[in-house]
Amino acid sequence: MCRRDDRSSIFKTFNNTPGQAMNTKPNGSEDWRVGVLFSCSGLSALTESDHLRGTILAIEEINHAGGVRGRPLCPVFRDPKSSDPAIYRQMARQLIVDEDVTTIFGCSHSASRKAVLPLVERHDALLFYPSVYEGFEYSENVIYSGATLNQCAFPLADFLIGRYGKRIGFVGADYIFPRESNRTMRDILEAKGAQIVGEVYVPLEASQAEIAGLMGHLRDWKADVVFSTVIGAPARQLYRMYAEAGFDTQSRPIASLTMAETEIREIGIDHCKGHVLSASYFQTLESPENRRFVQAYKARFGADFTTSVWSQTAYLQVYLLAHALEMADSLEPSALSPHLLGQSLLAPEGLVGIDSENRHLSLTPRIGVARADGLFDVVWQTTGPVRPDPYLATARFDEVWV
């Protein structure tokens, strides 16, 4: 096992050789083998490592409590190193074909999910995908555990206009999620009377010079608030440079669907006070379930670690599988699906449920504002879970949320 006070040690434990799995409980009868496909290095390592920690904590808790039907969950790891989406597909193939795994917790971004999806469907496997994404997708071989745009972008638009103003600038990384999210966000904001004063994209792995080049656009736009879909290390550079350039982060913040507690710690909390995140989970939520989750997370990985929407969503989806597995007594997707669909669970973020029609989660939209300690004050939330609408089939763009 890993030393709890060493951030890198947990990654060493996860770097198994092909065919090797980490047993978190001694074998009795045959283990329940599940694939885990998250990166420990590269562009998206910070968020995917959060996914990884949440996944491992849930597996260890379930196994410590006796496993499922007396058999432990046994994770089989692959680390794509945040590389080409083709590597995610290759490693998913290894898990499904070589390791005979039928269920995978994995991928963090739309490019990797879309690369893996045809393979998962072809082999009738099941992918649990834990990230917020752009929507407009359905597969009988995926459980989409992250927020859809109707659960995060719609309330954020109202909040930004009401608190900061109607002049909104867009910056994004040049790939699927930012392009599609910004397209939808533009439609929402304009339907509410806002003006998009500028929109610019940088490469997914933008250099420091390319991020620095954004500062001129941000000055010229004179936006009331910036909506950012830049991700990874370039996003952290953006937040640092924004503060260093003299922008007032409390009166003219950057708003995001992705910049959670873990990344704020990496950026530096002194650069981030006032920035806005729309998400279903924040570490500061007050509930018995969340207090227990935060305590367990810090006990397992170190007191300095923060939970986030990335780790919490990965954590809860393992429990969704375990509850379905208890009833199905099989990891075959055809056996699991009837018990997954319609299932509800009291998670650290609150009540969640898998929609029987679209396989996405009902969850509670929230908006947080970063404070001086690097955590978030939850300044708005709905009174209960909101049904996912990945195709925006019923969403009204002029509806008032906040």
CSV table of C-alpha atoms in Angstrom, one decimal:
chain,number,residue,atom,x,y,z
A,1,MET,CA,0.0,0.0,0.0
A,2,CYS,CA,1.0,3.7,-0.3
A,3,ARG,CA,2.4,6.0,2.3
A,4,ARG,CA,-0.3,8.5,3.0
A,5,ASP,CA,2.1,11.5,3.3
A,6,ASP,CA,3.7,11.0,-0.1
A,7,ARG,CA,1.7,12.4,-3.1
A,8,SER,CA,3.7,10.5,-5.7
A,9,SER,CA,3.7,7.2,-3.9
A,10,ILE,CA,0.1,6.5,-4.7
A,11,PHE,CA,0.9,6.8,-8.4
A,12,LYS,CA,3.7,4.2,-8.1
A,13,THR,CA,1.2,1.7,-6.7
A,14,PHE,CA,-1.1,2.3,-9.7
A,15,ASN,CA,1.6,1.7,-12.4
A,16,ASN,CA,1.0,-2.1,-12.7
A,17,THR,CA,2.6,-4.1,-15.4
A,18,PRO,CA,0.3,-5.7,-18.0
A,19,GLY,CA,-1.8,-8.4,-16.6
A,20,GLN,CA,-1.3,-7.3,-13.0
A,21,ALA,CA,-4.0,-6.0,-10.7
A,22,MET,CA,-3.8,-4.6,-7.2
A,23,ASN,CA,-5.7,-6.7,-4.7
A,24,THR,CA,-7.2,-4.6,-2.0
A,25,LYS,CA,-8.3,-7.6,0.0
A,26,PRO,CA,-7.0,-11.1,0.2
A,27,ASN,CA,-8.6,-13.5,-2.3
A,28,GLY,CA,-11.3,-15.8,-1.1
A,29,SER,CA,-13.5,-16.7,-4.0
A,30,GLU,CA,-12.9,-15.2,-7.4
A,31,ASP,CA,-12.5,-11.4,-7.4
A,32,TRP,CA,-14.7,-8.9,-9.3
A,33,ARG,CA,-12.2,-7.5,-11.8
A,34,VAL,CA,-12.8,-3.9,-13.0
A,35,GLY,CA,-10.7,-1.7,-15.2
A,36,VAL,CA,-9.4,1.7,-14.2
A,37,LEU,CA,-8.2,3.9,-17.0
A,38,PHE,CA,-6.9,7.3,-15.7
A,39,SER,CA,-3.7,9.2,-16.3
A,40,CYS,CA,-1.1,9.8,-13.6
A,41,SER,CA,1.0,12.2,-15.7
A,42,GLY,CA,0.7,14.6,-18.6
A,43,LEU,CA,-1.8,17.3,-19.5
A,44,SER,CA,-4.8,16.1,-17.5
A,45,ALA,CA,-2.9,14.3,-14.7
A,46,LEU,CA,-4.2,16.6,-11.9
A,47,THR,CA,-7.9,16.0,-12.6
A,48,GLU,CA,-7.4,12.3,-13.6
A,49,SER,CA,-5.4,11.7,-10.5
A,50,ASP,CA,-8.4,13.0,-8.5
A,51,HIS,CA,-10.6,10.6,-10.4
A,52,LEU,CA,-8.1,7.8,-9.6
A,53,ARG,CA,-8.0,8.7,-5.8
A,54,GLY,CA,-11.8,8.8,-5.6
A,55,THR,CA,-12.1,5.4,-7.4
A,56,ILE,CA,-9.5,3.7,-5.2
A,57,LEU,CA,-11.0,5.1,-1.9
A,58,ALA,CA,-14.4,3.7,-2.9
A,59,ILE,CA,-13.0,0.3,-3.8
A,60,GLU,CA,-11.0,0.1,-0.6
A,61,GLU,CA,-14.0,1.0,1.5
A,62,ILE,CA,-16.2,-1.5,-0.2
A,63,ASN,CA,-13.6,-4.3,0.2
A,64,HIS,CA,-13.0,-3.4,3.8
A,65,ALA,CA,-16.7,-3.8,4.4
A,66,GLY,CA,-16.6,-7.3,2.9
A,67,GLY,CA,-16.7,-6.6,-0.8
A,68,VAL,CA,-19.8,-7.4,-3.0
A,69,ARG,CA,-21.4,-10.8,-2.1
A,70,GLY,CA,-18.3,-11.6,-0.2
A,71,ARG,CA,-15.9,-11.0,-3.1
A,72,PRO,CA,-13.5,-8.0,-3.4
A,73,LEU,CA,-13.5,-5.5,-6.2
A,74,CYS,CA,-10.1,-6.0,-7.9
A,75,PRO,CA,-8.9,-3.0,-10.0
A,76,VAL,CA,-6.8,-3.6,-13.1
A,77,PHE,CA,-5.0,-0.3,-13.9
A,78,ARG,CA,-3.8,1.3,-17.0
A,79,ASP,CA,-2.1,4.7,-17.2
A,80,PRO,CA,-2.5,6.5,-20.6
A,81,LYS,CA,-0.2,9.3,-19.4
A,82,SER,CA,-2.7,12.0,-20.8
A,83,SER,CA,-1.4,11.1,-24.3
A,84,ASP,CA,-3.0,10.7,-27.7
A,85,PRO,CA,-6.6,9.5,-27.4
A,86,ALA,CA,-5.5,6.4,-29.4
A,87,ILE,CA,-3.5,5.3,-26.4
A,88,TYR,CA,-6.7,5.4,-24.3
A,89,ARG,CA,-8.3,3.2,-26.9
A,90,GLN,CA,-5.3,0.9,-27.0
A,91,MET,CA,-5.4,0.5,-23.2
A,92,ALA,CA,-9.1,0.0,-23.1
A,93,ARG,CA,-8.6,-2.8,-25.7
A,94,GLN,CA,-6.0,-4.4,-23.4
A,95,LEU,CA,-8.4,-4.3,-20.4
A,96,ILE,CA,-11.3,-5.7,-22.4
A,97,VAL,CA,-9.6,-8.2,-24.7
A,98,ASP,CA,-6.4,-9.2,-22.8
A,99,GLU,CA,-7.7,-8.9,-19.2
A,100,ASP,CA,-11.3,-10.0,-19.9
A,101,VAL,CA,-12.6,-6.9,-18.1
A,102,THR,CA,-16.2,-5.9,-18.8
A,103,THR,CA,-16.5,-2.7,-16.7
A,104,ILE,CA,-14.1,0.3,-16.9
A,105,PHE,CA,-14.0,3.4,-14.7
A,106,GLY,CA,-12.1,5.8,-17.0
A,107,CYS,CA,-11.4,8.7,-19.2
A,108,SER,CA,-11.6,12.3,-18.1
A,109,HIS,CA,-12.1,14.3,-21.3
A,110,SER,CA,-14.3,14.0,-24.4
A,111,ALA,CA,-11.5,13.2,-26.8
A,112,SER,CA,-10.5,10.1,-24.8
A,113,ARG,CA,-14.1,9.1,-24.2
A,114,LYS,CA,-15.0,9.3,-27.9
A,115,ALA,CA,-11.8,7.3,-28.7
A,116,VAL,CA,-12.8,4.5,-26.3
A,117,LEU,CA,-16.6,4.5,-27.0
A,118,PRO,CA,-16.6,2.4,-30.3
A,119,LEU,CA,-14.4,-0.2,-28.6
A,120,VAL,CA,-16.6,-0.4,-25.6
A,121,GLU,CA,-19.7,-0.7,-27.7
A,122,ARG,CA,-18.2,-3.3,-30.0
A,123,HIS,CA,-17.3,-5.6,-27.1
A,124,ASP,CA,-20.5,-4.9,-25.2
A,125,ALA,CA,-18.5,-3.6,-22.2
A,126,LEU,CA,-19.5,-0.8,-19.8
A,127,LEU,CA,-17.8,2.5,-19.2
A,128,PHE,CA,-18.4,4.7,-16.2
A,129,TYR,CA,-17.4,8.3,-17.3
A,130,PRO,CA,-17.0,10.7,-14.3
A,131,SER,CA,-16.6,14.2,-16.0
A,132,VAL,CA,-18.8,17.1,-16.9
A,133,TYR,CA,-19.1,17.1,-20.6
A,134,GLU,CA,-20.8,18.8,-23.6
A,135,GLY,CA,-23.7,16.4,-23.9
A,136,PHE,CA,-25.4,15.3,-27.2
A,137,GLU,CA,-24.4,11.7,-26.7
A,138,TYR,CA,-26.0,8.5,-25.6
A,139,SER,CA,-24.7,4.9,-25.4
A,140,GLU,CA,-26.2,1.8,-23.8
A,141,ASN,CA,-22.6,1.0,-22.8
A,142,VAL,CA,-21.9,4.2,-20.8
A,143,ILE,CA,-23.0,5.6,-17.5
A,144,TYR,CA,-22.4,9.3,-17.7
A,145,SER,CA,-21.8,10.4,-14.0
A,146,GLY,CA,-20.7,14.0,-14.6
A,147,ALA,CA,-23.0,17.0,-15.1
A,148,THR,CA,-24.7,17.8,-18.3
A,149,LEU,CA,-24.8,21.4,-19.5
A,150,ASN,CA,-28.4,22.0,-18.3
A,151,GLN,CA,-27.1,21.2,-14.8
A,152,CYS,CA,-24.2,23.6,-14.8
A,153,ALA,CA,-24.1,26.1,-17.7
A,154,PHE,CA,-27.7,27.3,-17.5
A,155,PRO,CA,-27.5,28.4,-13.8
A,156,LEU,CA,-24.0,29.8,-14.3
A,157,ALA,CA,-25.2,32.1,-17.1
A,158,ASP,CA,-27.8,33.7,-14.8
A,159,PHE,CA,-25.4,34.0,-12.0
A,160,LEU,CA,-22.7,35.8,-14.1
A,161,ILE,CA,-25.1,38.2,-15.6
A,162,GLY,CA,-26.8,39.0,-12.3
A,163,ARG,CA,-23.6,39.5,-10.2
A,164,TYR,CA,-21.0,40.8,-12.7
A,165,GLY,CA,-22.6,42.1,-15.8
A,166,LYS,CA,-23.6,41.3,-19.4
A,167,ARG,CA,-20.2,41.6,-21.2
A,168,ILE,CA,-18.8,38.1,-21.3
A,169,GLY,CA,-15.5,37.0,-22.9
A,170,PHE,CA,-14.8,33.4,-23.9
A,171,VAL,CA,-11.4,31.6,-23.8
A,172,GLY,CA,-11.1,27.9,-24.5
A,173,ALA,CA,-8.8,25.0,-25.5
A,174,ASP,CA,-9.2,23.9,-29.1
A,175,TYR,CA,-11.0,20.6,-28.8
A,176,ILE,CA,-14.4,19.1,-28.4
A,177,PHE,CA,-15.6,20.0,-24.9
A,178,PRO,CA,-14.6,23.7,-25.1
A,179,ARG,CA,-16.0,24.3,-28.6
A,180,GLU,CA,-19.3,22.6,-27.9
A,181,SER,CA,-19.7,24.0,-24.4
A,182,ASN,CA,-19.0,27.5,-25.6
A,183,ARG,CA,-21.4,27.2,-28.4
A,184,THR,CA,-24.2,26.3,-26.0
A,185,MET,CA,-23.1,28.9,-23.4
A,186,ARG,CA,-23.2,31.6,-26.1
A,187,ASP,CA,-26.7,30.7,-27.0
A,188,ILE,CA,-27.8,30.7,-23.3
A,189,LEU,CA,-26.1,34.0,-22.6
A,190,GLU,CA,-27.4,35.8,-25.7
A,191,ALA,CA,-31.0,34.5,-25.0
A,192,LYS,CA,-30.6,36.2,-21.6
A,193,GLY,CA,-29.5,39.5,-23.2
A,194,ALA,CA,-25.8,39.2,-22.6
A,195,GLN,CA,-23.1,40.2,-25.1
A,196,ILE,CA,-20.2,38.0,-26.1
A,197,VAL,CA,-17.4,40.5,-26.4
A,198,GLY,CA,-14.7,38.1,-27.7
A,199,GLU,CA,-13.9,34.4,-28.1
A,200,VAL,CA,-10.5,33.0,-28.6
A,201,TYR,CA,-9.0,29.5,-28.5
A,202,VAL,CA,-5.5,28.2,-27.7
A,203,PRO,CA,-4.0,24.7,-28.4
A,204,LEU,CA,-4.9,22.0,-25.9
A,205,GLU,CA,-1.3,22.0,-24.7
A,206,ALA,CA,-0.7,25.7,-25.1
A,207,SER,CA,2.7,27.1,-24.2
A,208,GLN,CA,3.2,29.8,-21.6
A,209,ALA,CA,3.8,32.3,-24.4
A,210,GLU,CA,0.4,31.4,-26.0
A,211,ILE,CA,-1.4,31.8,-22.7
A,212,ALA,CA,0.4,35.1,-22.1
A,213,GLY,CA,-0.9,36.2,-25.5
A,214,LEU,CA,-4.4,35.9,-24.1
A,215,MET,CA,-3.9,38.8,-21.7
A,216,GLY,CA,-4.0,41.3,-24.5
A,217,HIS,CA,-7.4,40.0,-25.6
A,218,LEU,CA,-8.7,40.1,-22.1
A,219,ARG,CA,-7.6,43.8,-21.7
A,220,ASP,CA,-9.1,44.8,-25.0
A,221,TRP,CA,-12.5,43.1,-24.4
A,222,LYS,CA,-13.1,44.9,-21.1
A,223,ALA,CA,-15.4,42.0,-20.2
A,224,ASP,CA,-17.3,41.9,-16.9
A,225,VAL,CA,-16.4,38.2,-16.5
A,226,VAL,CA,-14.4,35.6,-18.5
A,227,PHE,CA,-15.8,32.2,-19.1
A,228,SER,CA,-12.9,29.7,-19.5
A,229,THR,CA,-12.9,26.2,-20.9
A,230,VAL,CA,-9.1,26.1,-21.0
A,231,ILE,CA,-7.9,22.9,-19.2
A,232,GLY,CA,-4.9,21.4,-17.6
A,233,ALA,CA,-1.6,23.2,-17.1
A,234,PRO,CA,-2.5,25.9,-19.5
A,235,ALA,CA,-5.6,26.7,-17.4
A,236,ARG,CA,-3.5,27.0,-14.3
A,237,GLN,CA,-1.1,29.4,-16.2
A,238,LEU,CA,-4.1,31.4,-17.3
A,239,TYR,CA,-5.3,31.9,-13.7
A,240,ARG,CA,-1.9,32.9,-12.5
A,241,MET,CA,-1.2,35.3,-15.3
A,242,TYR,CA,-4.7,36.8,-14.9
A,243,ALA,CA,-3.9,37.8,-11.3
A,244,GLU,CA,-0.4,38.9,-12.1
A,245,ALA,CA,-1.7,41.1,-14.9
A,246,GLY,CA,-3.6,43.1,-12.4
A,247,PHE,CA,-7.2,41.9,-13.1
A,248,ASP,CA,-9.4,42.1,-10.1
A,249,THR,CA,-10.4,38.5,-9.5
A,250,GLN,CA,-13.3,39.4,-7.2
A,251,SER,CA,-15.0,42.0,-9.4
A,252,ARG,CA,-14.0,40.5,-12.8
A,253,PRO,CA,-13.5,36.8,-12.2
A,254,ILE,CA,-12.9,33.9,-14.4
A,255,ALA,CA,-15.8,31.4,-14.4
A,256,SER,CA,-15.5,27.8,-15.2
A,257,LEU,CA,-17.2,24.4,-15.2
A,258,THR,CA,-13.9,22.6,-14.3
A,259,MET,CA,-11.5,24.6,-12.1
A,260,ALA,CA,-12.0,22.8,-8.8
A,261,GLU,CA,-10.3,22.8,-5.4
A,262,THR,CA,-7.3,20.6,-6.4
A,263,GLU,CA,-6.3,22.9,-9.3
A,264,ILE,CA,-6.7,26.0,-7.2
A,265,ARG,CA,-4.2,24.6,-4.7
A,266,GLU,CA,-1.8,24.1,-7.6
A,267,ILE,CA,-2.3,27.6,-9.0
A,268,GLY,CA,-1.8,29.2,-5.6
A,269,ILE,CA,-4.8,30.3,-3.5
A,270,ASP,CA,-3.6,33.9,-3.5
A,271,HIS,CA,-4.3,34.0,-7.2
A,272,CYS,CA,-7.8,32.6,-7.1
A,273,LYS,CA,-10.0,34.4,-4.6
A,274,GLY,CA,-13.3,35.4,-6.2
A,275,HIS,CA,-13.2,33.0,-9.2
A,276,VAL,CA,-16.4,31.1,-9.9
A,277,LEU,CA,-17.1,27.4,-10.4
A,278,SER,CA,-20.4,25.8,-11.4
A,279,ALA,CA,-20.4,22.1,-10.2
A,280,SER,CA,-22.5,19.7,-8.3
A,281,TYR,CA,-20.0,19.2,-5.5
A,282,PHE,CA,-17.7,21.3,-3.3
A,283,GLN,CA,-15.6,20.1,-0.3
A,284,THR,CA,-17.4,22.7,1.9
A,285,LEU,CA,-20.8,21.0,1.6
A,286,GLU,CA,-22.3,20.4,5.1
A,287,SER,CA,-23.8,16.9,5.4
A,288,PRO,CA,-22.9,13.8,7.3
A,289,GLU,CA,-22.1,12.0,4.1
A,290,ASN,CA,-19.7,14.6,2.9
A,291,ARG,CA,-18.0,15.1,6.2
A,292,ARG,CA,-17.3,11.3,6.3
A,293,PHE,CA,-16.0,11.4,2.7
A,294,VAL,CA,-13.7,14.3,3.3
A,295,GLN,CA,-12.3,12.7,6.5
A,296,ALA,CA,-11.8,9.4,4.8
A,297,TYR,CA,-10.1,11.0,1.8
A,298,LYS,CA,-7.7,13.0,3.9
A,299,ALA,CA,-6.9,10.0,6.1
A,300,ARG,CA,-6.1,7.9,3.0
A,301,PHE,CA,-4.2,10.4,0.9
A,302,GLY,CA,-2.9,13.1,3.3
A,303,ALA,CA,-4.3,16.0,5.3
A,304,ASP,CA,-3.2,18.5,2.7
A,305,PHE,CA,-5.3,16.9,-0.1
A,306,THR,CA,-8.7,18.4,-1.0
A,307,THR,CA,-11.6,16.6,-2.4
A,308,SER,CA,-13.2,17.9,-5.6
A,309,VAL,CA,-16.0,17.3,-8.0
A,310,TRP,CA,-13.5,15.1,-9.9
A,311,SER,CA,-12.7,12.7,-6.9
A,312,GLN,CA,-16.3,12.7,-5.5
A,313,THR,CA,-17.9,11.8,-8.8
A,314,ALA,CA,-15.4,9.0,-9.4
A,315,TYR,CA,-16.1,7.8,-5.8
A,316,LEU,CA,-19.8,7.7,-6.1
A,317,GLN,CA,-19.9,5.9,-9.4
A,318,VAL,CA,-18.0,2.9,-7.8
A,319,TYR,CA,-20.8,2.7,-5.3
A,320,LEU,CA,-23.4,2.8,-8.0
A,321,LEU,CA,-21.7,-0.2,-9.6
A,322,ALA,CA,-21.4,-2.0,-6.3
A,323,HIS,CA,-25.1,-1.7,-5.5
A,324,ALA,CA,-26.1,-2.9,-8.9
A,325,LEU,CA,-23.6,-5.7,-8.7
A,326,GLU,CA,-25.0,-6.9,-5.4
A,327,MET,CA,-28.4,-7.4,-7.1
A,328,ALA,CA,-27.1,-8.7,-10.5
A,329,ASP,CA,-24.4,-11.0,-9.2
A,330,SER,CA,-22.7,-10.4,-12.5
A,331,LEU,CA,-20.4,-7.8,-14.2
A,332,GLU,CA,-22.0,-8.5,-17.6
A,333,PRO,CA,-23.5,-5.1,-18.7
A,334,SER,CA,-26.7,-6.8,-19.8
A,335,ALA,CA,-27.2,-8.1,-16.3
A,336,LEU,CA,-26.1,-4.9,-14.6
A,337,SER,CA,-28.1,-2.4,-16.6
A,338,PRO,CA,-31.6,-3.2,-15.2
A,339,HIS,CA,-30.2,-2.6,-11.7
A,340,LEU,CA,-28.2,0.5,-12.6
A,341,LEU,CA,-31.0,2.4,-14.4
A,342,GLY,CA,-33.3,4.2,-12.0
A,343,GLN,CA,-30.9,3.5,-9.0
A,344,SER,CA,-30.5,6.4,-6.5
A,345,LEU,CA,-27.8,6.9,-4.0
A,346,LEU,CA,-27.1,9.4,-1.2
A,347,ALA,CA,-23.6,10.5,-2.1
A,348,PRO,CA,-21.3,13.1,-0.6
A,349,GLU,CA,-22.8,15.7,-2.9
A,350,GLY,CA,-26.4,14.7,-2.0
A,351,LEU,CA,-29.0,12.5,-3.7
A,352,VAL,CA,-28.1,11.3,-7.2
A,353,GLY,CA,-29.9,8.9,-9.5
A,354,ILE,CA,-29.3,7.3,-12.9
A,355,ASP,CA,-31.9,8.4,-15.4
A,356,SER,CA,-33.5,5.3,-16.9
A,357,GLU,CA,-33.9,7.0,-20.3
A,358,ASN,CA,-30.6,8.7,-21.0
A,359,ARG,CA,-28.1,7.0,-18.5
A,360,HIS,CA,-26.9,10.3,-17.1
A,361,LEU,CA,-27.2,11.4,-13.4
A,362,SER,CA,-29.8,13.6,-11.8
A,363,LEU,CA,-27.8,15.8,-9.4
A,364,THR,CA,-28.0,19.2,-7.6
A,365,PRO,CA,-26.5,22.2,-9.5
A,366,ARG,CA,-24.4,24.5,-7.4
A,367,ILE,CA,-22.3,27.6,-7.8
A,368,GLY,CA,-19.2,28.3,-5.7
A,369,VAL,CA,-17.0,31.3,-5.3
A,370,ALA,CA,-13.4,30.7,-4.4
A,371,ARG,CA,-12.3,32.1,-1.0
A,372,ALA,CA,-9.0,32.9,0.6
A,373,ASP,CA,-8.3,29.4,1.8
A,374,GLY,CA,-8.6,27.8,-1.6
A,375,LEU,CA,-12.0,26.2,-0.9
A,376,PHE,CA,-15.4,27.5,-2.2
A,377,ASP,CA,-18.3,29.2,-0.6
A,378,VAL,CA,-21.5,27.7,-2.1
A,379,VAL,CA,-23.5,30.8,-3.0
A,380,TRP,CA,-26.3,29.2,-4.8
A,381,GLN,CA,-27.9,25.8,-5.3
A,382,THR,CA,-31.2,24.2,-6.4
A,383,THR,CA,-33.5,22.8,-3.8
A,384,GLY,CA,-32.9,19.3,-5.1
A,385,PRO,CA,-31.6,17.1,-7.9
A,386,VAL,CA,-32.2,18.3,-11.5
A,387,ARG,CA,-32.9,15.7,-14.2
A,388,PRO,CA,-30.1,15.5,-16.9
A,389,ASP,CA,-31.0,16.8,-20.3
A,390,PRO,CA,-28.0,15.9,-22.5
A,391,TYR,CA,-29.7,16.9,-25.7
A,392,LEU,CA,-31.2,20.1,-24.3
A,393,ALA,CA,-34.5,18.7,-25.6
A,394,THR,CA,-36.6,20.4,-22.9
A,395,ALA,CA,-34.3,23.2,-21.8
A,396,ARG,CA,-35.5,26.8,-22.2
A,397,PHE,CA,-32.6,29.1,-22.9
A,398,ASP,CA,-34.4,32.1,-21.4
A,399,GLU,CA,-35.4,30.3,-18.2
A,400,VAL,CA,-34.3,32.1,-15.1
A,401,TRP,CA,-32.4,29.8,-12.7
A,402,VAL,CA,-30.7,32.2,-10.2
